[in-house]
Every structure is written in C-alpha cells, then in structure tokens.
PDB file of C-alpha atoms and ligand atoms in Angstrom:
ATOM      1  CA  MET A1105      -5.612   9.801 -19.199  1.00  0.00           C
ATOM      2  CA  ASN A1106      -3.638   6.655 -20.021  1.00  0.00           C
ATOM      3  CA  ARG A1107      -3.304   4.022 -17.321  1.00  0.00           C
ATOM      4  CA  PRO A1108      -1.423   5.539 -14.377  1.00  0.00           C
ATOM      5  CA  PHE A1109       1.246   3.865 -12.264  1.00  0.00           C
ATOM      6  CA  PHE A1110       1.013   5.823  -9.016  1.00  0.00           C
ATOM      7  CA  ILE A1111       3.990   5.724  -6.670  1.00  0.00           C
ATOM      8  CA  ALA A1112       2.752   6.234  -3.082  1.00  0.00           C
ATOM      9  CA  LEU A1113       5.004   8.895  -1.545  1.00  0.00           C
ATOM     10  CA  ASP A1114       4.643   7.588   2.000  1.00  0.00           C
ATOM     11  CA  PHE A1115       7.731   9.198   3.545  1.00  0.00           C
ATOM     12  CA  ASP A1116       8.103  10.396   7.117  1.00  0.00           C
ATOM     13  CA  GLU A1117      10.668  13.077   6.265  1.00  0.00           C
ATOM     14  CA  HIS A1118      10.823  15.864   3.732  1.00  0.00           C
ATOM     15  CA  ALA A1119      14.480  15.095   2.967  1.00  0.00           C
ATOM     16  CA  LYS A1120      13.746  11.434   2.175  1.00  0.00           C
ATOM     17  CA  ARG A1121      11.022  12.377  -0.285  1.00  0.00           C
ATOM     18  CA  HIS A1122      13.346  14.868  -1.970  1.00  0.00           C
ATOM     19  CA  ARG A1123      16.169  12.362  -2.272  1.00  0.00           C
ATOM     20  CA  PHE A1124      13.783   9.756  -3.605  1.00  0.00           C
ATOM     21  CA  LEU A1125      12.270  11.984  -6.303  1.00  0.00           C
ATOM     22  CA  LYS A1126      15.696  13.322  -7.297  1.00  0.00           C
ATOM     23  CA  SER A1127      16.740   9.824  -8.316  1.00  0.00           C
ATOM     24  CA  PHE A1128      13.858   9.832 -10.856  1.00  0.00           C
ATOM     25  CA  ALA A1129      14.899  13.134 -12.463  1.00  0.00           C
ATOM     26  CA  ALA A1130      14.416  12.018 -16.062  1.00  0.00           C
ATOM     27  CA  GLU A1131      11.140  10.114 -15.583  1.00  0.00           C
ATOM     28  CA  THR A1132       7.590  11.403 -15.953  1.00  0.00           C
ATOM     29  CA  LEU A1133       5.936  10.068 -12.828  1.00  0.00           C
ATOM     30  CA  ASP A1134       2.442   9.540 -11.480  1.00  0.00           C
ATOM     31  CA  VAL A1135       2.514  10.021  -7.701  1.00  0.00           C
ATOM     32  CA  LYS A1136       0.093   9.596  -4.830  1.00  0.00           C
ATOM     33  CA  ILE A1137      -0.003  12.110  -1.986  1.00  0.00           C
ATOM     34  CA  GLY A1138      -1.559  10.389   1.012  1.00  0.00           C
ATOM     35  CA  MET A1139      -2.784  11.773   4.310  1.00  0.00           C
ATOM     36  CA  GLU A1140       0.589  11.476   6.030  1.00  0.00           C
ATOM     37  CA  LEU A1141       2.414  13.595   3.465  1.00  0.00           C
ATOM     38  CA  PHE A1142      -0.447  16.074   3.046  1.00  0.00           C
ATOM     39  CA  TYR A1143      -0.964  16.685   6.753  1.00  0.00           C
ATOM     40  CA  ARG A1144       2.772  17.096   7.277  1.00  0.00           C
ATOM     41  CA  GLU A1145       3.676  19.277   4.313  1.00  0.00           C
ATOM     42  CA  GLY A1146       0.302  20.806   3.400  1.00  0.00           C
ATOM     43  CA  LEU A1147      -0.573  22.494   0.162  1.00  0.00           C
ATOM     44  CA  SER A1148       3.050  23.278  -0.648  1.00  0.00           C
ATOM     45  CA  VAL A1149       3.729  19.638  -1.530  1.00  0.00           C
ATOM     46  CA  VAL A1150       0.807  19.626  -3.977  1.00  0.00           C
ATOM     47  CA  HIS A1151       2.016  22.822  -5.663  1.00  0.00           C
ATOM     48  CA  GLU A1152       5.603  21.591  -5.776  1.00  0.00           C
ATOM     49  CA  LEU A1153       4.759  18.242  -7.378  1.00  0.00           C
ATOM     50  CA  LYS A1154       2.273  19.821  -9.757  1.00  0.00           C
ATOM     51  CA  GLU A1155       4.918  22.281 -10.943  1.00  0.00           C
ATOM     52  CA  ALA A1156       7.339  19.380 -11.432  1.00  0.00           C
ATOM     53  CA  GLY A1157       4.844  18.020 -13.980  1.00  0.00           C
ATOM     54  CA  TYR A1158       3.763  14.853 -12.153  1.00  0.00           C
ATOM     55  CA  ARG A1159       0.262  13.459 -12.430  1.00  0.00           C
ATOM     56  CA  LEU A1160      -1.204  13.594  -8.931  1.00  0.00           C
ATOM     57  CA  PHE A1161      -3.566  11.377  -6.981  1.00  0.00           C
ATOM     58  CA  LEU A1162      -4.530  13.263  -3.812  1.00  0.00           C
ATOM     59  CA  ASP A1163      -5.561  10.365  -1.574  1.00  0.00           C
ATOM     60  CA  LEU A1164      -7.367  12.094   1.321  1.00  0.00           C
ATOM     61  CA  LYS A1165     -10.352   9.688   1.519  1.00  0.00           C
ATOM     62  CA  LEU A1166     -12.989  12.262   2.518  1.00  0.00           C
ATOM     63  CA  HIS A1167     -15.906  11.060   4.658  1.00  0.00           C
ATOM     64  CA  ASP A1168     -18.180  13.652   6.302  1.00  0.00           C
ATOM     65  CA  ILE A1169     -21.637  15.182   5.835  1.00  0.00           C
ATOM     66  CA  PRO A1170     -22.485  15.987   2.194  1.00  0.00           C
ATOM     67  CA  ASN A1171     -22.246  19.769   2.611  1.00  0.00           C
ATOM     68  CA  THR A1172     -18.763  19.617   4.138  1.00  0.00           C
ATOM     69  CA  VAL A1173     -17.436  17.138   1.590  1.00  0.00           C
ATOM     70  CA  GLY A1174     -18.911  19.138  -1.291  1.00  0.00           C
ATOM     71  CA  ARG A1175     -17.336  22.377  -0.134  1.00  0.00           C
ATOM     72  CA  THR A1176     -14.009  20.671   0.530  1.00  0.00           C
ATOM     73  CA  MET A1177     -13.998  19.130  -2.935  1.00  0.00           C
ATOM     74  CA  ARG A1178     -14.651  22.570  -4.391  1.00  0.00           C
ATOM     75  CA  ALA A1179     -11.456  23.764  -2.702  1.00  0.00           C
ATOM     76  CA  LEU A1180      -9.480  20.680  -3.797  1.00  0.00           C
ATOM     77  CA  ALA A1181     -10.579  21.104  -7.434  1.00  0.00           C
ATOM     78  CA  GLU A1182      -8.725  24.414  -7.510  1.00  0.00           C
ATOM     79  CA  LEU A1183      -5.463  22.507  -6.965  1.00  0.00           C
ATOM     80  CA  ASP A1184      -5.826  20.986 -10.445  1.00  0.00           C
ATOM     81  CA  VAL A1185      -4.845  17.459  -9.352  1.00  0.00           C
ATOM     82  CA  ASP A1186      -5.768  14.419 -11.453  1.00  0.00           C
ATOM     83  CA  VAL A1187      -7.526  12.074  -9.004  1.00  0.00           C
ATOM     84  CA  VAL A1188      -9.230  12.623  -5.608  1.00  0.00           C
ATOM     85  CA  ASN A1189     -11.286  10.266  -3.452  1.00  0.00           C
ATOM     86  CA  VAL A1190     -13.973   9.725  -0.816  1.00  0.00           C
ATOM     87  CA  HIS A1191     -15.237   6.752   1.197  1.00  0.00           C
ATOM     88  CA  ALA A1192     -18.262   5.129  -0.468  1.00  0.00           C
ATOM     89  CA  ALA A1193     -19.527   4.452   3.077  1.00  0.00           C
ATOM     90  CA  GLY A1194     -20.419   8.163   3.230  1.00  0.00           C
ATOM     91  CA  GLY A1195     -23.387   7.308   1.001  1.00  0.00           C
ATOM     92  CA  LYS A1196     -24.924   8.531  -2.233  1.00  0.00           C
ATOM     93  CA  ALA A1197     -25.789  12.065  -1.109  1.00  0.00           C
ATOM     94  CA  MET A1198     -22.224  12.599   0.054  1.00  0.00           C
ATOM     95  CA  MET A1199     -20.716  11.248  -3.185  1.00  0.00           C
ATOM     96  CA  GLU A1200     -23.060  13.391  -5.286  1.00  0.00           C
ATOM     97  CA  ALA A1201     -22.142  16.456  -3.240  1.00  0.00           C
ATOM     98  CA  ALA A1202     -18.451  15.639  -3.734  1.00  0.00           C
ATOM     99  CA  LEU A1203     -18.919  15.524  -7.485  1.00  0.00           C
ATOM    100  CA  GLU A1204     -20.913  18.777  -7.546  1.00  0.00           C
ATOM    101  CA  GLY A1205     -18.212  20.464  -5.472  1.00  0.00           C
ATOM    102  CA  LEU A1206     -15.504  19.273  -7.846  1.00  0.00           C
ATOM    103  CA  ASP A1207     -17.453  20.476 -10.875  1.00  0.00           C
ATOM    104  CA  ALA A1208     -17.998  23.858  -9.260  1.00  0.00           C
ATOM    105  CA  GLY A1209     -14.346  24.247  -8.280  1.00  0.00           C
ATOM    106  CA  THR A1210     -12.774  23.198 -11.581  1.00  0.00           C
ATOM    107  CA  ARG A1211     -11.431  26.269 -13.366  1.00  0.00           C
ATOM    108  CA  ALA A1212     -12.526  27.037 -16.917  1.00  0.00           C
ATOM    109  CA  GLY A1213     -10.449  25.160 -19.464  1.00  0.00           C
ATOM    110  CA  LYS A1214      -9.210  22.624 -16.886  1.00  0.00           C
ATOM    111  CA  GLN A1215     -10.278  19.001 -16.546  1.00  0.00           C
ATOM    112  CA  ARG A1216     -12.264  18.057 -13.464  1.00  0.00           C
ATOM    113  CA  PRO A1217     -10.191  15.716 -11.272  1.00  0.00           C
ATOM    114  CA  LYS A1218     -11.403  12.136 -11.484  1.00  0.00           C
ATOM    115  CA  LEU A1219     -13.406  11.192  -8.406  1.00  0.00           C
ATOM    116  CA  ILE A1220     -13.127   7.669  -7.064  1.00  0.00           C
ATOM    117  CA  ALA A1221     -14.490   5.970  -3.950  1.00  0.00           C
ATOM    118  CA  VAL A1222     -12.844   3.621  -1.481  1.00  0.00           C
ATOM    119  CA  THR A1223     -15.136   0.574  -1.248  1.00  0.00           C
ATOM    120  CA  GLN A1224     -13.783  -1.265   1.796  1.00  0.00           C
ATOM    121  CA  LEU A1225     -10.236  -0.694   3.010  1.00  0.00           C
ATOM    122  CA  THR A1226      -8.027  -3.680   2.292  1.00  0.00           C
ATOM    123  CA  SER A1227      -7.263  -3.755   6.030  1.00  0.00           C
ATOM    124  CA  THR A1228     -10.924  -4.592   6.746  1.00  0.00           C
ATOM    125  CA  ASP A1229     -11.567  -8.336   6.894  1.00  0.00           C
ATOM    126  CA  SER A1230     -14.777 -10.372   7.085  1.00  0.00           C
ATOM    127  CA  ARG A1231     -14.625 -10.671  10.873  1.00  0.00           C
ATOM    128  CA  MET A1232     -14.355  -6.918  11.294  1.00  0.00           C
ATOM    129  CA  LEU A1233     -17.161  -6.368   8.798  1.00  0.00           C
ATOM    130  CA  ALA A1234     -19.496  -8.634  10.787  1.00  0.00           C
ATOM    131  CA  GLU A1235     -18.412  -8.031  14.382  1.00  0.00           C
ATOM    132  CA  GLU A1236     -17.396  -4.369  14.376  1.00  0.00           C
ATOM    133  CA  LEU A1237     -19.278  -2.761  11.496  1.00  0.00           C
ATOM    134  CA  LEU A1238     -22.325  -5.061  11.916  1.00  0.00           C
ATOM    135  CA  ILE A1239     -22.504  -5.671   8.154  1.00  0.00           C
ATOM    136  CA  ASP A1240     -23.806  -9.204   7.672  1.00  0.00           C
ATOM    137  CA  LYS A1241     -23.057  -9.529   3.932  1.00  0.00           C
ATOM    138  CA  ALA A1242     -20.008 -11.144   2.341  1.00  0.00           C
ATOM    139  CA  MET A1243     -17.093  -8.817   1.560  1.00  0.00           C
ATOM    140  CA  ASP A1244     -17.428  -9.301  -2.234  1.00  0.00           C
ATOM    141  CA  GLU A1245     -21.093  -8.384  -2.091  1.00  0.00           C
ATOM    142  CA  VAL A1246     -20.391  -5.248  -0.047  1.00  0.00           C
ATOM    143  CA  VAL A1247     -17.578  -4.143  -2.360  1.00  0.00           C
ATOM    144  CA  VAL A1248     -19.659  -4.642  -5.514  1.00  0.00           C
ATOM    145  CA  ARG A1249     -22.662  -2.823  -4.014  1.00  0.00           C
ATOM    146  CA  TYR A1250     -20.492   0.120  -2.915  1.00  0.00           C
ATOM    147  CA  ALA A1251     -18.962   0.263  -6.419  1.00  0.00           C
ATOM    148  CA  GLN A1252     -22.444   0.333  -7.976  1.00  0.00           C
ATOM    149  CA  LEU A1253     -23.489   3.054  -5.546  1.00  0.00           C
ATOM    150  CA  ALA A1254     -20.422   5.076  -6.530  1.00  0.00           C
ATOM    151  CA  GLN A1255     -21.313   4.634 -10.192  1.00  0.00           C
ATOM    152  CA  GLU A1256     -24.960   5.614  -9.557  1.00  0.00           C
ATOM    153  CA  SER A1257     -23.662   8.743  -7.801  1.00  0.00           C
ATOM    154  CA  GLY A1258     -21.774   9.705 -10.969  1.00  0.00           C
ATOM    155  CA  LEU A1259     -18.259   8.866  -9.742  1.00  0.00           C
ATOM    156  CA  ASP A1260     -15.535   7.786 -12.141  1.00  0.00           C
ATOM    157  CA  GLY A1261     -14.438   4.650 -10.303  1.00  0.00           C
ATOM    158  CA  VAL A1262     -13.258   2.972  -7.117  1.00  0.00           C
ATOM    159  CA  VAL A1263     -10.183   1.983  -5.147  1.00  0.00           C
ATOM    160  CA  CYS A1264     -10.251  -1.773  -4.592  1.00  0.00           C
ATOM    161  CA  SER A1265      -8.158  -4.916  -4.473  1.00  0.00           C
ATOM    162  CA  ALA A1266      -7.092  -6.209  -7.907  1.00  0.00           C
ATOM    163  CA  HIS A1267      -8.828  -9.473  -7.006  1.00  0.00           C
ATOM    164  CA  GLU A1268     -12.161  -7.593  -6.879  1.00  0.00           C
ATOM    165  CA  VAL A1269     -11.713  -5.941 -10.274  1.00  0.00           C
ATOM    166  CA  PRO A1270     -13.363  -8.692 -12.390  1.00  0.00           C
ATOM    167  CA  LEU A1271     -16.481  -8.637 -10.163  1.00  0.00           C
ATOM    168  CA  ILE A1272     -16.693  -4.850 -10.302  1.00  0.00           C
ATOM    169  CA  ARG A1273     -16.143  -4.767 -14.065  1.00  0.00           C
ATOM    170  CA  ALA A1274     -18.980  -7.276 -14.463  1.00  0.00           C
ATOM    171  CA  ALA A1275     -21.330  -5.212 -12.284  1.00  0.00           C
ATOM    172  CA  CYS A1276     -20.435  -1.707 -13.520  1.00  0.00           C
ATOM    173  CA  SER A1277     -19.955  -0.025 -16.888  1.00  0.00           C
ATOM    174  CA  ASP A1278     -16.850  -0.543 -19.032  1.00  0.00           C
ATOM    175  CA  ARG A1279     -15.801   3.046 -18.425  1.00  0.00           C
ATOM    176  CA  PHE A1280     -15.846   2.655 -14.631  1.00  0.00           C
ATOM    177  CA  LEU A1281     -12.261   2.908 -13.340  1.00  0.00           C
ATOM    178  CA  THR A1282     -10.511   0.649 -10.840  1.00  0.00           C
ATOM    179  CA  VAL A1283      -7.432   1.807  -8.942  1.00  0.00           C
ATOM    180  CA  THR A1284      -5.639  -0.993  -7.133  1.00  0.00           C
ATOM    181  CA  PRO A1285      -3.035  -0.957  -4.332  1.00  0.00           C
ATOM    182  CA  GLY A1286      -1.549  -4.163  -2.907  1.00  0.00           C
ATOM    183  CA  ILE A1287       0.990  -4.522  -5.721  1.00  0.00           C
ATOM    184  CA  ARG A1288       4.311  -6.329  -5.348  1.00  0.00           C
ATOM    185  CA  ARG A1289       6.987  -7.931  -7.500  1.00  0.00           C
ATOM    186  CA  GLN A1290       7.152 -11.720  -7.298  1.00  0.00           C
ATOM    187  CA  VAL A1291      10.354 -11.434  -5.226  1.00  0.00           C
ATOM    188  CA  ASP A1292       9.099  -8.822  -2.702  1.00  0.00           C
ATOM    189  CA  GLN A1293       8.055  -9.095   0.926  1.00  0.00           C
ATOM    190  CA  VAL A1294       4.292  -8.828   1.233  1.00  0.00           C
ATOM    191  CA  GLY A1295       4.316  -6.594   4.371  1.00  0.00           C
ATOM    192  CA  ASP A1296       0.885  -5.870   5.857  1.00  0.00           C
ATOM    193  CA  GLN A1297      -0.997  -6.213   2.563  1.00  0.00           C
ATOM    194  CA  VAL A1298      -2.948  -9.449   2.734  1.00  0.00           C
ATOM    195  CA  ARG A1299      -3.448 -10.401  -0.900  1.00  0.00           C
ATOM    196  CA  VAL A1300      -0.975  -8.991  -3.398  1.00  0.00           C
ATOM    197  CA  VAL A1301      -0.522  -9.221  -7.178  1.00  0.00           C
ATOM    198  CA  THR A1302       2.202  -8.149  -9.601  1.00  0.00           C
ATOM    199  CA  PRO A1303       1.617  -5.163 -11.939  1.00  0.00           C
ATOM    200  CA  GLY A1304       1.140  -7.539 -14.871  1.00  0.00           C
ATOM    201  CA  GLU A1305      -1.409  -9.603 -12.952  1.00  0.00           C
ATOM    202  CA  ALA A1306      -3.285  -6.428 -11.952  1.00  0.00           C
ATOM    203  CA  LYS A1307      -3.511  -5.424 -15.600  1.00  0.00           C
ATOM    204  CA  ALA A1308      -4.668  -8.886 -16.637  1.00  0.00           C
ATOM    205  CA  LEU A1309      -7.394  -8.664 -13.962  1.00  0.00           C
ATOM    206  CA  GLY A1310      -8.506  -5.364 -15.534  1.00  0.00           C
ATOM    207  CA  SER A1311      -7.095  -2.676 -13.190  1.00  0.00           C
ATOM    208  CA  TRP A1312      -7.114   0.791 -14.744  1.00  0.00           C
ATOM    209  CA  ALA A1313      -4.355   2.094 -12.447  1.00  0.00           C
ATOM    210  CA  ILE A1314      -2.043   0.670  -9.807  1.00  0.00           C
ATOM    211  CA  VAL A1315      -0.633   2.172  -6.607  1.00  0.00           C
ATOM    212  CA  VAL A1316       2.806   0.982  -5.521  1.00  0.00           C
ATOM    213  CA  GLY A1317       4.478   2.042  -2.297  1.00  0.00           C
ATOM    214  CA  ARG A1318       7.099   0.135  -0.382  1.00  0.00           C
ATOM    215  CA  SER A1319       8.239  -2.156  -3.224  1.00  0.00           C
ATOM    216  CA  ILE A1320       9.726   0.989  -4.748  1.00  0.00           C
ATOM    217  CA  THR A1321      10.117   3.467  -1.881  1.00  0.00           C
ATOM    218  CA  ALA A1322      11.962   0.959   0.336  1.00  0.00           C
ATOM    219  CA  ALA A1323      14.112  -0.524  -2.446  1.00  0.00           C
ATOM    220  CA  ALA A1324      17.888  -0.158  -2.515  1.00  0.00           C
ATOM    221  CA  ASP A1325      17.602   1.025  -6.132  1.00  0.00           C
ATOM    222  CA  PRO A1326      14.095   2.541  -6.495  1.00  0.00           C
ATOM    223  CA  LEU A1327      14.570   3.609 -10.113  1.00  0.00           C
ATOM    224  CA  ALA A1328      15.557   0.100 -11.233  1.00  0.00           C
ATOM    225  CA  VAL A1329      12.579  -1.459  -9.414  1.00  0.00           C
ATOM    226  CA  TYR A1330      10.216   1.202 -10.811  1.00  0.00           C
ATOM    227  CA  ARG A1331      11.419   0.540 -14.364  1.00  0.00           C
ATOM    228  CA  GLU A1332      11.027  -3.211 -13.920  1.00  0.00           C
ATOM    229  CA  MET A1333       7.509  -2.888 -12.480  1.00  0.00           C
ATOM    230  CA  ASN A1334       6.475  -0.272 -15.047  1.00  0.00           C
ATOM    231  CA  GLN A1335       7.676  -2.573 -17.818  1.00  0.00           C
ATOM    232  CA  ASP A1336       5.554  -5.361 -16.349  1.00  0.00           C
ATOM    233  CA  TRP A1337       2.559  -2.959 -16.150  1.00  0.00           C
ATOM    234  CA  LYS A1338       2.946  -1.446 -19.617  1.00  0.00           C
ATOM    235  CA  GLY A1339       3.881  -4.728 -21.275  1.00  0.00           C
ATOM    236  CA  ALA A1340       1.116  -6.940 -19.895  1.00  0.00           C
ATOM    237  CA  THR A1341      -1.893  -7.796 -21.997  1.00  0.00           C
ATOM    238  CA  GLU A1342      -4.894  -5.618 -21.212  1.00  0.00           C
ATOM    239  CA  HIS A1343      -8.018  -7.265 -20.032  1.00  0.00           C
TER     240      HIS A1343
HETATM  241  O1  LIG B 900       3.545   0.145   0.446  1.00  0.00           O
HETATM  242  P1  LIG B 900       2.322  -0.307  -0.281  1.00  0.00           P
HETATM  243  O2  LIG B 900       2.575  -0.655  -1.743  1.00  0.00           O
HETATM  244  O3  LIG B 900       1.557  -1.384   0.443  1.00  0.00           O
HETATM  245  O4  LIG B 900       1.410   1.008  -0.295  1.00  0.00           O
HETATM  246  C1  LIG B 900       0.088   1.010  -0.728  1.00  0.00           C
HETATM  247  C2  LIG B 900      -0.460   2.398  -0.706  1.00  0.00           C
HETATM  248  O5  LIG B 900      -1.835   2.313  -1.078  1.00  0.00           O
HETATM  249  C3  LIG B 900      -0.423   3.106   0.645  1.00  0.00           C
HETATM  250  O6  LIG B 900      -0.214   4.491   0.397  1.00  0.00           O
HETATM  251  C4  LIG B 900      -1.799   2.867   1.216  1.00  0.00           C
HETATM  252  O7  LIG B 900      -2.232   3.920   2.027  1.00  0.00           O
HETATM  253  C5  LIG B 900      -2.651   2.812  -0.039  1.00  0.00           C
HETATM  254  N1  LIG B 900      -3.890   2.043   0.083  1.00  0.00           N
HETATM  255  C6  LIG B 900      -3.936   0.690   0.393  1.00  0.00           C
HETATM  256  N2  LIG B 900      -5.140   0.027   0.481  1.00  0.00           N
HETATM  257  C7  LIG B 900      -6.277   0.682   0.270  1.00  0.00           C
HETATM  258  C8  LIG B 900      -6.243   2.038  -0.050  1.00  0.00           C
HETATM  259  C9  LIG B 900      -5.012   2.694  -0.141  1.00  0.00           C
HETATM  260  O8  LIG B 900      -2.925   0.057   0.570  1.00  0.00           O
HETATM  261  N3  LIG B 900      -7.427   0.035   0.308  1.00  0.00           N
END
C-alpha cells in the first residue's frame, strides 16, 4: 500500500458529503470514515465508498475488553477496509485480540486490514495526563511506550502527531507505520489542533500516511486544495 493521503469525511449531513465527493469525480481518493459519519450513516457508507473504489480508513478507535474488541474486529474485517484502529490504552491483551479477530474475519484471498493504535489523542495535554489520567511520565515517553506496546502486540503502526514520528521510528522497527493528523497548509487556520505541520513536513519527519480534514473539507475549492496538498505530500523527500 503506497503512502495514503486520507481525507477525513467529517460531515454533519449526507448531502454535504455527497456534494463534496462529487467534486472529486476523477480522483482516486483515500478517505477516513470517523465515528460521526459511521454512527450516522452506518454500514451503508462503508459499502458505498468501497464500491466507489476508495481506500478506506475506518477510524472507530475501539477500546473495550479483549473478547469484545476481538469479536468486533472479526466483524469489521468482513467489510474489507484498508485500515482500522484501537486505543493502545486498552493494553496488550486487547490489541492482540483485535489482531486475532481481524485475521479470523479476513476472507480468503483478501488482505487483512492494517491495524493501528492511537497512542495519546492529540487533544490530551501534559496537564491532563498528570492530573486526570494520573500518568506521571512525560508525554513523549508515554507515546513511545504505547507505540512499542502496539508493536509488541503485532500491530502495524500507530496514529500520532507528526512531531512524534522521529521518536517512534527510532524506538520501533522500520516497517512500523505512522499515521498523522494535524496537517495544514502554511496559509491555513490551525483550528483546535495544537501543533500542525504541512504535508511535506510530515513526510520529511517520516509519516507513512497523513489525515487531512478541514483544510480540504472546509475550503471554497476543495479539489484545488487537495491537489496542492497532495503535490506537497507526493513531491516531498522521504525520510
Ligand atoms: O480537520 P482536521 O484536519 O483537524 O481533522 C483531523 C482528523 O483526524 C479528524 O477526523 C480527527 O478526528 C482525526 N484525529 C485527530 N487527532 C488524533 C486522531 C484523529 O485529529 N489524535
């Protein structure tokens, strides 16, 4: 799978998503279905986008007891999506069960979806880590340890900030994948993302894939912005 550029389809209305995707008619897209879209439109949106030929990242961030996550992953594998995820905070047994479930649910002749783990949400800051989650380690240390735990559990990679990619690449194997949101063009508003990078910077830092939402979905001309950002992503020197 060459390096994906996932567009986050975070729309609050069916019609908006349709209009948006229609403007990309001629492009082969990688798209991310998040919780909002999945819980609103259900399995039909997965089938529809799969049939349209898009590569799909089903971003449902599972976190439950190992048995439940394993059985759920078995069901998700049957959807034949490309990437699914869990929270690393669910622990090793849960991540291993997720992987076993995916293996068991992948149909003969199909590729198992890649399984990645969320390390710490980018909305979690050091204060929250210490005061609310009672984790007394530095954020970098927590993120790297969670990435190693994901790797030890057999997962394919992690979701993380592009700024954390060099640390994770140093601590994990070369084949371990990093998927990074928090991507903007130089000219964009940052929004609620705290630390952002451009697609080219993400690639230079070593990101395997990027996730871009509002820079494209809220643009006056989404196709033009997508092409510009994709050019930056594809054209940048790989780390
Ligand atoms: O609009 P924006 O480009 O900030 O969208 C980023 C996307 O990546 C959203 O769908 C968001 O849910 C997702 N995401 C994130 N930070 C994480 C994990 C996922 O921003 N740590």
